[in-house]
């Protein structure tokens, strides 16, 4: 299902199964080499819930989406890091890649500096559930860091962090949708 957003990237696509949201992509992007195409849930109430909560978030009336998640596209260390991010980094807060690596406990065996932070960066780039699992809240130790591989990635991250009050709005910021 496609949901309109005020993001610089435009609409987002949500793959909703009977168990919850399984995949999210920004307009025109693909997940795991293919467009979001997880089995669509036939329950109109679940679809309406996703549309309503996403709309409330972008209108500034909801801080967390609180949607059921189907974790089928995440496993192992990535799943542990994503769950840590979801539970420990609230709306309006950020965490560095290195801090998330440490907090997740996944990289305790690695002693080479920088590897855990870079690995978390790669995990965030492969996050199957952006927005629901807020990878936009993970930043570099020395600035904003990256966000996705598309042309609009950093602008989307900047927009989301502005919405959440982490960054001050610029004169050209479009603000929350009503």
Coordinates of C-alpha atoms in Angstrom, one line a residue:
X1 CA 0.0 0.0 0.0
X2 CA 1.2 3.5 -0.8
X3 CA 0.8 6.3 1.8
X4 CA 1.3 10.0 0.8
X5 CA 3.9 11.9 2.9
X6 CA 5.3 15.4 3.0
X7 CA 8.8 14.1 2.8
X8 CA 11.2 15.3 0.0
X9 CA 11.0 11.7 -1.4
X10 CA 7.2 11.7 -1.6
X11 CA 5.0 8.7 -0.8
X12 CA 6.1 5.7 1.1
X13 CA 5.2 2.1 0.4
X14 CA 4.2 -0.2 3.2
X15 CA 4.2 -4.0 2.9
X16 CA 1.5 -5.1 5.4
X17 CA 0.9 -8.8 6.3
X18 CA -1.5 -10.4 8.6
X19 CA 1.2 -10.1 11.3
X20 CA 2.0 -6.4 10.8
X21 CA 4.2 -4.1 8.8
X22 CA 6.9 -6.2 7.2
X23 CA 8.6 -3.7 4.9
X24 CA 8.7 0.0 4.2
X25 CA 10.4 1.9 1.3
X26 CA 10.5 5.4 0.1
X27 CA 9.0 6.3 -3.3
X28 CA 10.6 4.4 -6.2
X29 CA 13.0 2.4 -4.0
X30 CA 13.1 -1.3 -3.8
X31 CA 13.7 -3.7 -0.8
X32 CA 16.0 -6.6 -1.2
X33 CA 16.3 -6.0 -4.9
X34 CA 12.5 -5.9 -5.6
X35 CA 9.7 -3.4 -5.0
X36 CA 7.9 -3.9 -1.7
X37 CA 5.8 -6.9 -2.5
X38 CA 5.2 -8.8 0.7
X39 CA 1.8 -10.4 0.8
X40 CA -0.8 -7.7 1.3
X41 CA -3.1 -8.0 4.2
X42 CA -6.7 -8.1 3.1
X43 CA -8.0 -6.6 6.3
X44 CA -9.0 -3.1 5.6
X45 CA -8.9 -2.2 9.3
X46 CA -5.1 -2.9 9.4
X47 CA -4.5 -0.9 6.3
X48 CA -6.5 2.0 7.6
X49 CA -4.6 1.8 10.9
X50 CA -1.3 2.2 9.0
X51 CA -2.6 5.1 7.0
X52 CA -4.0 6.9 10.0
X53 CA -1.0 6.5 12.2
X54 CA 1.5 7.5 9.5
X55 CA -0.7 10.6 8.8
X56 CA -0.9 11.5 12.5
X57 CA 2.9 11.2 12.7
X58 CA 3.5 13.5 9.8
X59 CA 0.9 16.0 11.1
X60 CA 2.9 16.2 14.4
X61 CA 0.0 14.6 16.4
X62 CA 1.8 11.2 17.0
X63 CA 5.3 10.6 18.3
X64 CA 5.5 6.8 17.9
X65 CA 3.7 4.8 15.2
X66 CA 3.0 1.9 17.6
X67 CA 2.1 -0.5 14.7
X68 CA 2.5 -4.2 14.8
X69 CA 5.8 -5.3 13.2
X70 CA 6.4 -8.4 11.1
X71 CA 10.2 -8.9 11.5
X72 CA 10.5 -11.4 8.6
X73 CA 13.1 -9.3 6.7
X74 CA 15.5 -8.9 9.7
X75 CA 17.4 -11.6 11.6
X76 CA 20.5 -12.2 13.7
X77 CA 22.6 -9.2 14.7
X78 CA 20.6 -6.8 12.6
X79 CA 17.4 -7.8 14.3
X80 CA 19.1 -7.2 17.7
X81 CA 20.3 -3.8 16.7
X82 CA 17.0 -2.8 15.2
X83 CA 15.1 -3.9 18.3
X84 CA 17.5 -2.0 20.5
X85 CA 17.0 1.2 18.4
X86 CA 13.2 0.8 18.6
X87 CA 13.1 0.4 22.3
X88 CA 15.8 2.8 23.4
X89 CA 15.8 5.8 21.2
X90 CA 12.6 7.8 21.6
X91 CA 11.1 10.6 19.5
X92 CA 13.2 13.7 19.5
X93 CA 16.4 11.9 20.5
X94 CA 19.4 10.6 18.6
X95 CA 22.1 8.1 19.1
X96 CA 25.4 7.7 17.3
X97 CA 26.2 4.6 15.3
X98 CA 28.9 3.7 17.8
X99 CA 26.6 4.2 20.8
X100 CA 24.0 2.0 19.3
X101 CA 26.6 -0.6 18.6
X102 CA 27.6 -0.6 22.2
X103 CA 24.1 -0.5 23.6
X104 CA 22.9 -3.4 21.4
X105 CA 25.6 -5.7 22.9
X106 CA 26.0 -7.3 19.5
X107 CA 29.7 -6.3 19.0
X108 CA 31.2 -7.2 22.4
X109 CA 33.7 -9.6 20.7
X110 CA 35.1 -7.0 18.3
X111 CA 38.1 -5.0 19.4
X112 CA 39.0 -3.1 16.2
X113 CA 37.9 0.5 16.6
X114 CA 35.3 1.8 14.2
X115 CA 34.1 -1.6 12.9
X116 CA 31.0 -1.8 15.1
X117 CA 29.9 1.8 14.2
X118 CA 30.4 1.2 10.5
X119 CA 28.5 -2.1 10.7
X120 CA 25.6 -0.4 12.4
X121 CA 25.6 2.2 9.6
X122 CA 25.3 -0.7 7.1
X123 CA 22.5 -2.2 9.1
X124 CA 20.6 1.1 9.2
X125 CA 21.0 1.4 5.4
X126 CA 19.5 -2.1 5.1
X127 CA 16.7 -1.4 7.6
X128 CA 13.6 -3.1 6.2
X129 CA 11.3 -0.9 8.3
X130 CA 12.4 2.8 8.1
X131 CA 10.1 5.2 10.0
X132 CA 8.7 2.3 12.1
X133 CA 12.2 1.4 13.3
X134 CA 13.6 5.0 13.3
X135 CA 17.0 4.7 11.7
X136 CA 16.8 8.4 11.0
X137 CA 17.6 8.9 14.7
X138 CA 21.0 7.3 14.3
X139 CA 23.7 9.9 13.5
X140 CA 27.4 10.1 13.0
X141 CA 29.6 11.1 15.9
X142 CA 30.6 14.2 14.0
X143 CA 27.3 15.2 12.3
X144 CA 24.2 13.9 10.6
X145 CA 25.6 10.9 8.9
X146 CA 24.0 9.2 5.9
X147 CA 20.6 7.9 5.2
X148 CA 19.7 5.4 2.5
X149 CA 21.3 5.4 -0.9
X150 CA 18.9 7.5 -2.9
X151 CA 19.4 11.2 -3.8
X152 CA 16.9 12.3 -1.2
X153 CA 18.3 10.2 1.7
X154 CA 20.0 12.9 3.8
X155 CA 17.2 15.4 3.1
X156 CA 14.6 12.9 4.3
X157 CA 16.7 12.3 7.5
X158 CA 17.0 16.1 8.0
X159 CA 13.2 16.5 7.5
X160 CA 12.4 13.8 10.0
X161 CA 14.8 15.1 12.6
X162 CA 13.4 18.6 12.1
X163 CA 9.8 17.2 12.6
X164 CA 10.9 15.6 15.8
X165 CA 12.6 18.8 17.1
X166 CA 16.2 17.5 16.9
X167 CA 17.1 20.1 14.3
X168 CA 15.8 23.6 14.0
X169 CA 13.6 24.3 10.9
X170 CA 15.1 26.1 8.0
X171 CA 13.3 28.8 6.1
X172 CA 12.4 26.4 3.3
X173 CA 11.1 23.5 5.6
X174 CA 7.6 22.5 4.6
X175 CA 6.6 21.5 8.2
X176 CA 4.1 18.9 9.3
X177 CA 1.2 17.9 7.1
X178 CA -2.3 18.7 8.3

